[in-house]
Amino acid sequence: MNAREELAHELQSHRRSVSGRSLKELARGSGMSPSIMFEVVRGRLLPSEGQLRALLHAMDVGERAYQRALLLHQEAMAELPIRARTSDKTPPAPDWRVPVPAAGEPDPVLISTAREFVEGLEDVRVWAGEPSLRHLEERSARLHQQRHTAYGKVLRRSTISDMLNATSLPQMEKVRHFLQICGVRDIDAWVYTWRRVRTIEKAALRRAA
């Protein structure tokens, strides 16, 4: 078990000790989005020292556990260049279709409402480097020209703005194309979440009728 995995194990233990607080509440207290925090706790993403300190405070851990977590974080940071130097893989050439790194991709697993879903789309945009609406429209246009798109037409900046400020679930195909132009790889997870949230909404409407 390397230092990052050991740190994740420690955070999972602390998470269980504050079972009265949801991941979303802890994420809010640490200043991270729920999807990013989920990746940190799973050991798939190494937080910054500031994020870790805020998370530990939100978990209200003791001083000994606090210092141990910071030590593990330092060790995990020290491991990063070692793994990079021992890699035989050549980095891929820059590609506008993959504008973001593979690590830390937002995960929709904790999303359960339309509002959270829309917030998750904004998290995706931030993870993608927070491109402007104009740049996102340009990426959409390139994909449309190549006929390699999840949406039948160019996703205009006004449409993207409406999606990111929506109070209900945006149209699925627009969501898929938005994720595509942001460089998301696991689009199926978002499609599944969209269907799950939509099903929950419909069930609530039937109960209210």
Short mmCIF file of C-alpha atoms in Angstrom, two decimals:
data_model
loop_
_atom_site.label_atom_id
_atom_site.label_comp_id
_atom_site.label_asym_id
_atom_site.label_seq_id
_atom_site.Cartn_x
_atom_site.Cartn_y
_atom_site.Cartn_z
CA MET A 1 0.00 0.00 0.00
CA ASN A 2 1.54 3.31 -1.06
CA ALA A 3 1.17 6.57 0.86
CA ARG A 4 -1.81 7.81 -1.18
CA GLU A 5 -3.71 4.58 -0.60
CA GLU A 6 -2.82 4.64 3.11
CA LEU A 7 -4.04 8.25 3.34
CA ALA A 8 -7.30 7.28 1.65
CA HIS A 9 -7.70 4.40 4.13
CA GLU A 10 -7.20 6.84 7.02
CA LEU A 11 -9.78 9.25 5.57
CA GLN A 12 -12.28 6.43 5.13
CA SER A 13 -11.81 5.51 8.81
CA HIS A 14 -12.34 9.14 9.86
CA ARG A 15 -15.39 9.29 7.58
CA ARG A 16 -16.96 6.34 9.40
CA SER A 17 -16.29 8.00 12.75
CA VAL A 18 -18.44 10.98 11.72
CA SER A 19 -21.26 8.88 10.27
CA GLY A 20 -23.79 11.55 11.29
CA ARG A 21 -22.50 13.81 8.52
CA SER A 22 -23.00 13.05 4.86
CA LEU A 23 -20.23 13.19 2.26
CA LYS A 24 -21.92 16.26 0.83
CA GLU A 25 -21.79 18.04 4.19
CA LEU A 26 -18.14 17.12 4.65
CA ALA A 27 -17.39 18.28 1.11
CA ARG A 28 -19.05 21.60 1.82
CA GLY A 29 -17.02 21.97 5.01
CA SER A 30 -13.78 21.22 3.17
CA GLY A 31 -14.48 23.48 0.19
CA MET A 32 -14.42 20.57 -2.28
CA SER A 33 -17.22 19.40 -4.52
CA PRO A 34 -18.80 16.07 -3.48
CA SER A 35 -17.47 14.38 -6.62
CA ILE A 36 -13.90 15.54 -5.99
CA MET A 37 -14.08 14.56 -2.34
CA PHE A 38 -15.34 11.11 -3.31
CA GLU A 39 -12.27 10.65 -5.51
CA VAL A 40 -10.01 11.76 -2.65
CA VAL A 41 -11.57 9.35 -0.15
CA ARG A 42 -11.29 6.52 -2.70
CA GLY A 43 -7.59 7.27 -3.16
CA ARG A 44 -7.94 8.13 -6.83
CA LEU A 45 -7.08 11.82 -6.36
CA LEU A 46 -4.49 13.40 -4.11
CA PRO A 47 -5.82 16.64 -2.59
CA SER A 48 -3.75 19.75 -2.05
CA GLU A 49 -2.44 20.26 1.47
CA GLY A 50 -4.97 23.04 2.00
CA GLN A 51 -7.86 20.81 0.91
CA LEU A 52 -6.65 18.02 3.20
CA ARG A 53 -6.35 20.34 6.20
CA ALA A 54 -9.87 21.67 5.58
CA LEU A 55 -11.25 18.13 5.24
CA LEU A 56 -9.58 16.98 8.45
CA HIS A 57 -11.03 19.98 10.27
CA ALA A 58 -14.47 19.16 8.85
CA MET A 59 -14.06 15.59 10.14
CA ASP A 60 -12.96 16.98 13.52
CA VAL A 61 -10.10 14.50 13.88
CA GLY A 62 -7.72 14.53 16.84
CA GLU A 63 -4.29 16.14 16.74
CA ARG A 64 -2.46 12.83 16.37
CA ALA A 65 -4.61 11.71 13.44
CA TYR A 66 -4.31 15.19 11.92
CA GLN A 67 -0.50 15.12 11.96
CA ARG A 68 -0.39 11.54 10.66
CA ALA A 69 -2.59 12.46 7.70
CA LEU A 70 -0.35 15.42 6.87
CA LEU A 71 2.72 13.18 7.05
CA LEU A 72 1.11 10.64 4.71
CA HIS A 73 0.23 13.48 2.34
CA GLN A 74 3.87 14.62 2.26
CA GLU A 75 4.99 11.06 1.51
CA ALA A 76 2.37 10.74 -1.25
CA MET A 77 3.53 14.01 -2.81
CA ALA A 78 7.13 12.76 -2.69
CA GLU A 79 6.12 9.55 -4.48
CA LEU A 80 4.62 11.37 -7.48
CA PRO A 81 7.86 12.31 -9.31
CA ILE A 82 9.31 8.85 -8.57
CA ARG A 83 6.44 7.12 -10.34
CA ALA A 84 6.65 9.60 -13.20
CA ARG A 85 10.37 8.91 -13.73
CA THR A 86 9.89 5.14 -13.74
CA SER A 87 7.11 5.25 -16.33
CA ASP A 88 8.01 3.97 -19.79
CA LYS A 89 4.97 5.49 -21.40
CA THR A 90 5.36 8.46 -23.69
CA PRO A 91 2.88 11.24 -22.89
CA PRO A 92 0.22 11.60 -25.59
CA ALA A 93 0.40 14.54 -27.93
CA PRO A 94 -1.87 17.49 -27.04
CA ASP A 95 -5.35 17.03 -28.43
CA TRP A 96 -8.17 19.55 -28.19
CA ARG A 97 -10.61 16.65 -27.84
CA VAL A 98 -8.90 15.61 -24.60
CA PRO A 99 -8.28 18.98 -22.92
CA VAL A 100 -8.02 17.64 -19.36
CA PRO A 101 -5.98 15.08 -17.41
CA ALA A 102 -7.33 11.62 -16.69
CA ALA A 103 -6.96 12.03 -12.92
CA GLY A 104 -9.70 13.57 -10.82
CA GLU A 105 -12.57 13.31 -13.30
CA PRO A 106 -15.79 14.31 -11.48
CA ASP A 107 -17.86 11.31 -10.44
CA PRO A 108 -21.69 11.62 -10.40
CA VAL A 109 -22.18 8.70 -8.00
CA LEU A 110 -23.35 10.92 -5.10
CA ILE A 111 -25.83 12.92 -7.19
CA SER A 112 -29.50 12.35 -6.35
CA THR A 113 -31.38 15.51 -7.43
CA ALA A 114 -31.67 17.64 -10.55
CA ARG A 115 -30.03 20.55 -8.74
CA GLU A 116 -27.04 18.41 -7.76
CA PHE A 117 -26.81 17.13 -11.33
CA VAL A 118 -26.58 20.68 -12.70
CA GLU A 119 -23.98 21.54 -10.04
CA GLY A 120 -22.09 18.44 -11.17
CA LEU A 121 -22.00 19.78 -14.74
CA GLU A 122 -20.39 22.96 -13.44
CA ASP A 123 -17.84 20.80 -11.59
CA VAL A 124 -17.06 19.15 -14.92
CA ARG A 125 -16.50 22.52 -16.54
CA VAL A 126 -14.12 23.57 -13.73
CA TRP A 127 -12.25 20.26 -13.99
CA ALA A 128 -11.90 20.83 -17.73
CA GLY A 129 -10.01 24.04 -17.01
CA GLU A 130 -13.09 26.27 -16.87
CA PRO A 131 -13.20 26.99 -20.62
CA SER A 132 -15.34 29.91 -21.69
CA LEU A 133 -18.75 29.29 -23.22
CA ARG A 134 -17.32 30.50 -26.53
CA HIS A 135 -14.54 27.92 -26.42
CA LEU A 136 -17.02 25.17 -25.59
CA GLU A 137 -19.15 26.21 -28.55
CA GLU A 138 -16.07 26.10 -30.79
CA ARG A 139 -15.23 22.57 -29.60
CA SER A 140 -18.81 21.55 -30.29
CA ALA A 141 -18.58 23.00 -33.79
CA ARG A 142 -15.40 21.01 -34.52
CA LEU A 143 -17.04 17.78 -33.42
CA HIS A 144 -20.13 18.59 -35.44
CA GLN A 145 -18.03 19.13 -38.58
CA GLN A 146 -16.47 15.70 -38.07
CA ARG A 147 -19.91 14.19 -37.46
CA HIS A 148 -18.57 12.83 -34.20
CA THR A 149 -21.08 14.23 -31.79
CA ALA A 150 -23.61 13.01 -29.23
CA TYR A 151 -25.93 15.89 -30.20
CA GLY A 152 -27.38 16.51 -33.64
CA LYS A 153 -26.21 20.11 -33.89
CA VAL A 154 -23.72 22.60 -32.48
CA LEU A 155 -24.14 23.25 -28.77
CA ARG A 156 -24.46 27.05 -28.66
CA ARG A 157 -23.06 29.08 -25.78
CA SER A 158 -26.56 30.24 -24.86
CA THR A 159 -27.69 26.61 -24.62
CA ILE A 160 -24.69 25.73 -22.46
CA SER A 161 -25.43 28.69 -20.19
CA ASP A 162 -29.04 27.54 -19.85
CA MET A 163 -27.84 24.03 -18.93
CA LEU A 164 -25.48 25.28 -16.24
CA ASN A 165 -28.20 27.44 -14.71
CA ALA A 166 -31.11 25.04 -15.12
CA THR A 167 -33.53 24.24 -12.31
CA SER A 168 -34.48 20.90 -13.87
CA LEU A 169 -32.62 18.13 -15.68
CA PRO A 170 -31.26 19.32 -19.05
CA GLN A 171 -31.98 17.21 -22.12
CA MET A 172 -29.89 14.04 -22.03
CA GLU A 173 -28.35 14.40 -25.49
CA LYS A 174 -27.26 17.95 -24.71
CA VAL A 175 -25.71 16.70 -21.47
CA ARG A 176 -23.84 13.94 -23.32
CA HIS A 177 -22.44 16.38 -25.84
CA PHE A 178 -21.44 18.85 -23.12
CA LEU A 179 -19.55 16.08 -21.31
CA GLN A 180 -17.96 15.07 -24.61
CA ILE A 181 -16.58 18.54 -25.36
CA CYS A 182 -15.30 18.84 -21.77
CA GLY A 183 -13.23 15.67 -22.21
CA VAL A 184 -15.17 13.39 -19.84
CA ARG A 185 -14.34 9.75 -20.48
CA ASP A 186 -16.95 7.97 -18.38
CA ILE A 187 -20.03 9.51 -20.02
CA ASP A 188 -22.05 6.34 -19.37
CA ALA A 189 -21.89 7.01 -15.62
CA TRP A 190 -23.52 10.41 -16.16
CA VAL A 191 -26.17 8.96 -18.47
CA TYR A 192 -27.00 6.36 -15.83
CA THR A 193 -27.19 9.09 -13.16
CA TRP A 194 -29.44 11.23 -15.41
CA ARG A 195 -31.84 8.29 -15.79
CA ARG A 196 -31.71 7.52 -12.06
CA VAL A 197 -32.50 11.12 -11.07
CA ARG A 198 -35.26 11.33 -13.69
CA THR A 199 -36.79 8.11 -12.37
CA ILE A 200 -36.71 9.48 -8.81
CA GLU A 201 -38.41 12.68 -9.97
CA LYS A 202 -41.15 10.81 -11.80
CA ALA A 203 -41.78 8.59 -8.79
CA ALA A 204 -42.10 11.68 -6.56
CA LEU A 205 -44.59 13.22 -8.97
CA ARG A 206 -46.70 10.06 -8.95
CA ARG A 207 -46.74 9.99 -5.15
CA ALA A 208 -47.77 13.65 -5.04
CA ALA A 209 -50.61 13.14 -7.54
#
